[in-house]
Amino acid sequence: MKVILLKDIPKLGKKGELKEVSNGYGRNFLIPRGLAVEATSSELAKLRAQREQREKREEMIRRKSEELLKKIVQKHFRLKAKAGSSGKLFGAITSKDIAELISKELKIEFDKKHIILSDNIKKLGEYEIELKLPGNVRGKIKLSIEGSEEE
């Protein structure tokens, strides 16, 4: 018997997959518990339509992310921070600070979860920051940390 899974089922498959199962398992366990539906032609058509819709949505998200990345990568970002004479910062630059800088400079919403920072920045200098945007779009930006004058 062929069924379409409505939920992820360990050792069987993921939601939306078409699987061949024994008649008893399908009729007595999966279907009554709402874990699957029988793979009729109408259900298969629904599944195809949902898959196409999901692919279009993912493509749109990926395209928007690529456009945003092009806009971000073109710019060189500068951040002023208080630092000692040795170049060590008083405090640290976090992904939140970088996201706020990008948001302010480009006048867009930018979430800190898109910034991949292995460790907080604690020294003055030039850095390449990796970004991971929705749709698995990756890129790098250049960031300069400059010391601000302290009186």
Short mmCIF file of C-alpha atoms in Angstrom, two decimals:
data_model
loop_
_atom_site.label_atom_id
_atom_site.label_comp_id
_atom_site.label_asym_id
_atom_site.label_seq_id
_atom_site.Cartn_x
_atom_site.Cartn_y
_atom_site.Cartn_z
CA MET A 1 0.00 0.00 0.00
CA LYS A 2 1.31 3.47 -0.86
CA VAL A 3 0.87 6.28 1.65
CA ILE A 4 1.81 9.95 1.86
CA LEU A 5 3.35 10.84 5.21
CA LEU A 6 1.76 13.78 7.04
CA LYS A 7 4.45 13.91 9.75
CA ASP A 8 8.08 12.86 10.11
CA ILE A 9 8.19 9.22 11.23
CA PRO A 10 11.49 7.79 12.48
CA LYS A 11 12.86 4.92 10.37
CA LEU A 12 10.14 5.47 7.74
CA GLY A 13 10.45 8.94 6.22
CA LYS A 14 9.81 12.65 6.35
CA LYS A 15 6.62 14.67 5.94
CA GLY A 16 5.37 14.78 2.36
CA GLU A 17 7.19 11.65 1.19
CA LEU A 18 5.47 8.85 -0.72
CA LYS A 19 6.21 5.47 0.91
CA GLU A 20 5.30 1.84 0.31
CA VAL A 21 4.14 0.16 3.56
CA SER A 22 2.34 -3.07 4.39
CA ASN A 23 -1.47 -2.90 4.23
CA GLY A 24 -1.89 -3.59 7.96
CA TYR A 25 0.66 -0.97 9.02
CA GLY A 26 -0.96 1.64 6.79
CA ARG A 27 -4.62 0.92 7.58
CA ASN A 28 -4.31 0.01 11.27
CA PHE A 29 -1.56 2.35 12.47
CA LEU A 30 -0.55 5.23 10.19
CA ILE A 31 -3.91 6.37 8.79
CA PRO A 32 -5.99 6.15 12.03
CA ARG A 33 -3.35 8.13 13.95
CA GLY A 34 -3.24 10.86 11.31
CA LEU A 35 0.38 10.11 10.41
CA ALA A 36 -0.37 9.34 6.76
CA VAL A 37 -3.08 9.29 4.08
CA GLU A 38 -3.59 6.72 1.35
CA ALA A 39 -1.85 7.73 -1.87
CA THR A 40 -4.84 8.27 -4.16
CA SER A 41 -4.54 10.25 -7.38
CA SER A 42 -6.15 13.31 -5.76
CA GLU A 43 -3.77 13.13 -2.77
CA LEU A 44 -0.80 12.78 -5.13
CA ALA A 45 -2.00 15.86 -7.05
CA LYS A 46 -2.23 17.80 -3.76
CA LEU A 47 1.26 16.64 -2.83
CA ARG A 48 2.67 17.79 -6.18
CA ALA A 49 0.95 21.18 -5.85
CA GLN A 50 2.31 21.65 -2.31
CA ARG A 51 5.80 20.66 -3.43
CA GLU A 52 5.71 23.14 -6.35
CA GLN A 53 4.42 25.89 -4.06
CA ARG A 54 7.19 25.18 -1.51
CA GLU A 55 9.84 25.22 -4.27
CA LYS A 56 8.56 28.57 -5.58
CA ARG A 57 8.60 30.02 -2.06
CA GLU A 58 12.15 28.75 -1.46
CA GLU A 59 13.30 30.16 -4.82
CA MET A 60 11.80 33.56 -3.99
CA ILE A 61 13.50 33.57 -0.56
CA ARG A 62 16.82 32.59 -2.15
CA ARG A 63 16.52 35.31 -4.82
CA LYS A 64 15.74 37.99 -2.19
CA SER A 65 18.68 36.82 -0.10
CA GLU A 66 21.03 37.02 -3.10
CA GLU A 67 19.86 40.58 -3.86
CA LEU A 68 20.39 41.57 -0.23
CA LEU A 69 23.83 39.97 -0.22
CA LYS A 70 24.86 41.92 -3.34
CA LYS A 71 23.79 45.13 -1.63
CA ILE A 72 25.67 44.28 1.59
CA VAL A 73 28.89 42.95 0.03
CA GLN A 74 29.45 46.12 -2.02
CA LYS A 75 29.86 48.20 1.13
CA HIS A 76 32.86 48.34 3.47
CA PHE A 77 31.63 48.70 7.04
CA ARG A 78 33.42 50.72 9.72
CA LEU A 79 32.71 50.57 13.41
CA LYS A 80 34.25 52.84 16.04
CA ALA A 81 34.91 51.40 19.46
CA LYS A 82 36.83 52.48 22.53
CA ALA A 83 40.20 50.78 22.78
CA GLY A 84 43.36 50.90 24.84
CA SER A 85 46.78 51.90 23.52
CA SER A 86 47.59 48.25 22.71
CA GLY A 87 44.60 48.05 20.35
CA LYS A 88 42.54 45.90 22.68
CA LEU A 89 38.88 46.93 22.89
CA PHE A 90 37.13 47.91 26.10
CA GLY A 91 34.39 45.34 25.67
CA ALA A 92 33.77 43.25 22.56
CA ILE A 93 32.03 43.56 19.21
CA THR A 94 29.27 40.95 18.92
CA SER A 95 27.08 39.76 16.07
CA LYS A 96 24.35 42.02 17.49
CA ASP A 97 26.59 45.09 17.08
CA ILE A 98 27.43 44.12 13.49
CA ALA A 99 23.74 43.51 12.66
CA GLU A 100 22.83 46.93 14.07
CA LEU A 101 25.60 48.54 11.99
CA ILE A 102 24.35 46.86 8.78
CA SER A 103 20.75 47.84 9.60
CA LYS A 104 21.74 51.46 10.23
CA GLU A 105 24.04 51.83 7.21
CA LEU A 106 21.68 50.25 4.66
CA LYS A 107 18.39 51.23 6.34
CA ILE A 108 17.11 47.64 6.32
CA GLU A 109 16.12 45.04 8.89
CA PHE A 110 19.05 42.69 9.47
CA ASP A 111 18.99 39.93 12.08
CA LYS A 112 22.04 38.93 14.10
CA LYS A 113 21.35 35.24 13.45
CA HIS A 114 22.56 35.75 9.86
CA ILE A 115 26.06 36.62 11.08
CA ILE A 116 28.48 33.76 11.68
CA LEU A 117 31.02 34.90 14.22
CA SER A 118 33.18 32.22 15.81
CA ASP A 119 34.20 34.52 18.65
CA ASN A 120 33.50 38.11 19.63
CA ILE A 121 35.89 40.70 18.17
CA LYS A 122 38.19 42.08 20.87
CA LYS A 123 40.89 43.97 18.91
CA LEU A 124 41.10 46.81 16.43
CA GLY A 125 41.68 45.86 12.81
CA GLU A 126 40.20 44.51 9.58
CA TYR A 127 37.90 41.50 9.68
CA GLU A 128 36.02 39.37 7.17
CA ILE A 129 32.64 38.44 8.59
CA GLU A 130 30.73 35.48 7.16
CA LEU A 131 26.99 35.83 6.54
CA LYS A 132 24.44 33.06 6.06
CA LEU A 133 21.13 34.37 4.76
CA PRO A 134 17.85 32.47 4.28
CA GLY A 135 17.85 30.09 1.32
CA ASN A 136 21.38 28.95 2.24
CA VAL A 137 22.95 32.03 0.61
CA ARG A 138 26.43 32.72 1.97
CA GLY A 139 28.83 35.62 1.62
CA LYS A 140 31.44 37.72 3.39
CA ILE A 141 31.62 41.37 4.32
CA LYS A 142 34.60 43.50 5.27
CA LEU A 143 34.52 45.19 8.66
CA SER A 144 37.03 47.68 10.04
CA ILE A 145 37.14 48.21 13.78
CA GLU A 146 38.62 51.64 14.47
CA GLY A 147 39.53 53.19 17.78
CA SER A 148 37.54 56.21 18.90
CA GLU A 149 39.22 59.18 20.53
CA GLU A 150 39.02 59.05 24.29
CA GLU A 151 39.53 62.12 26.44
#
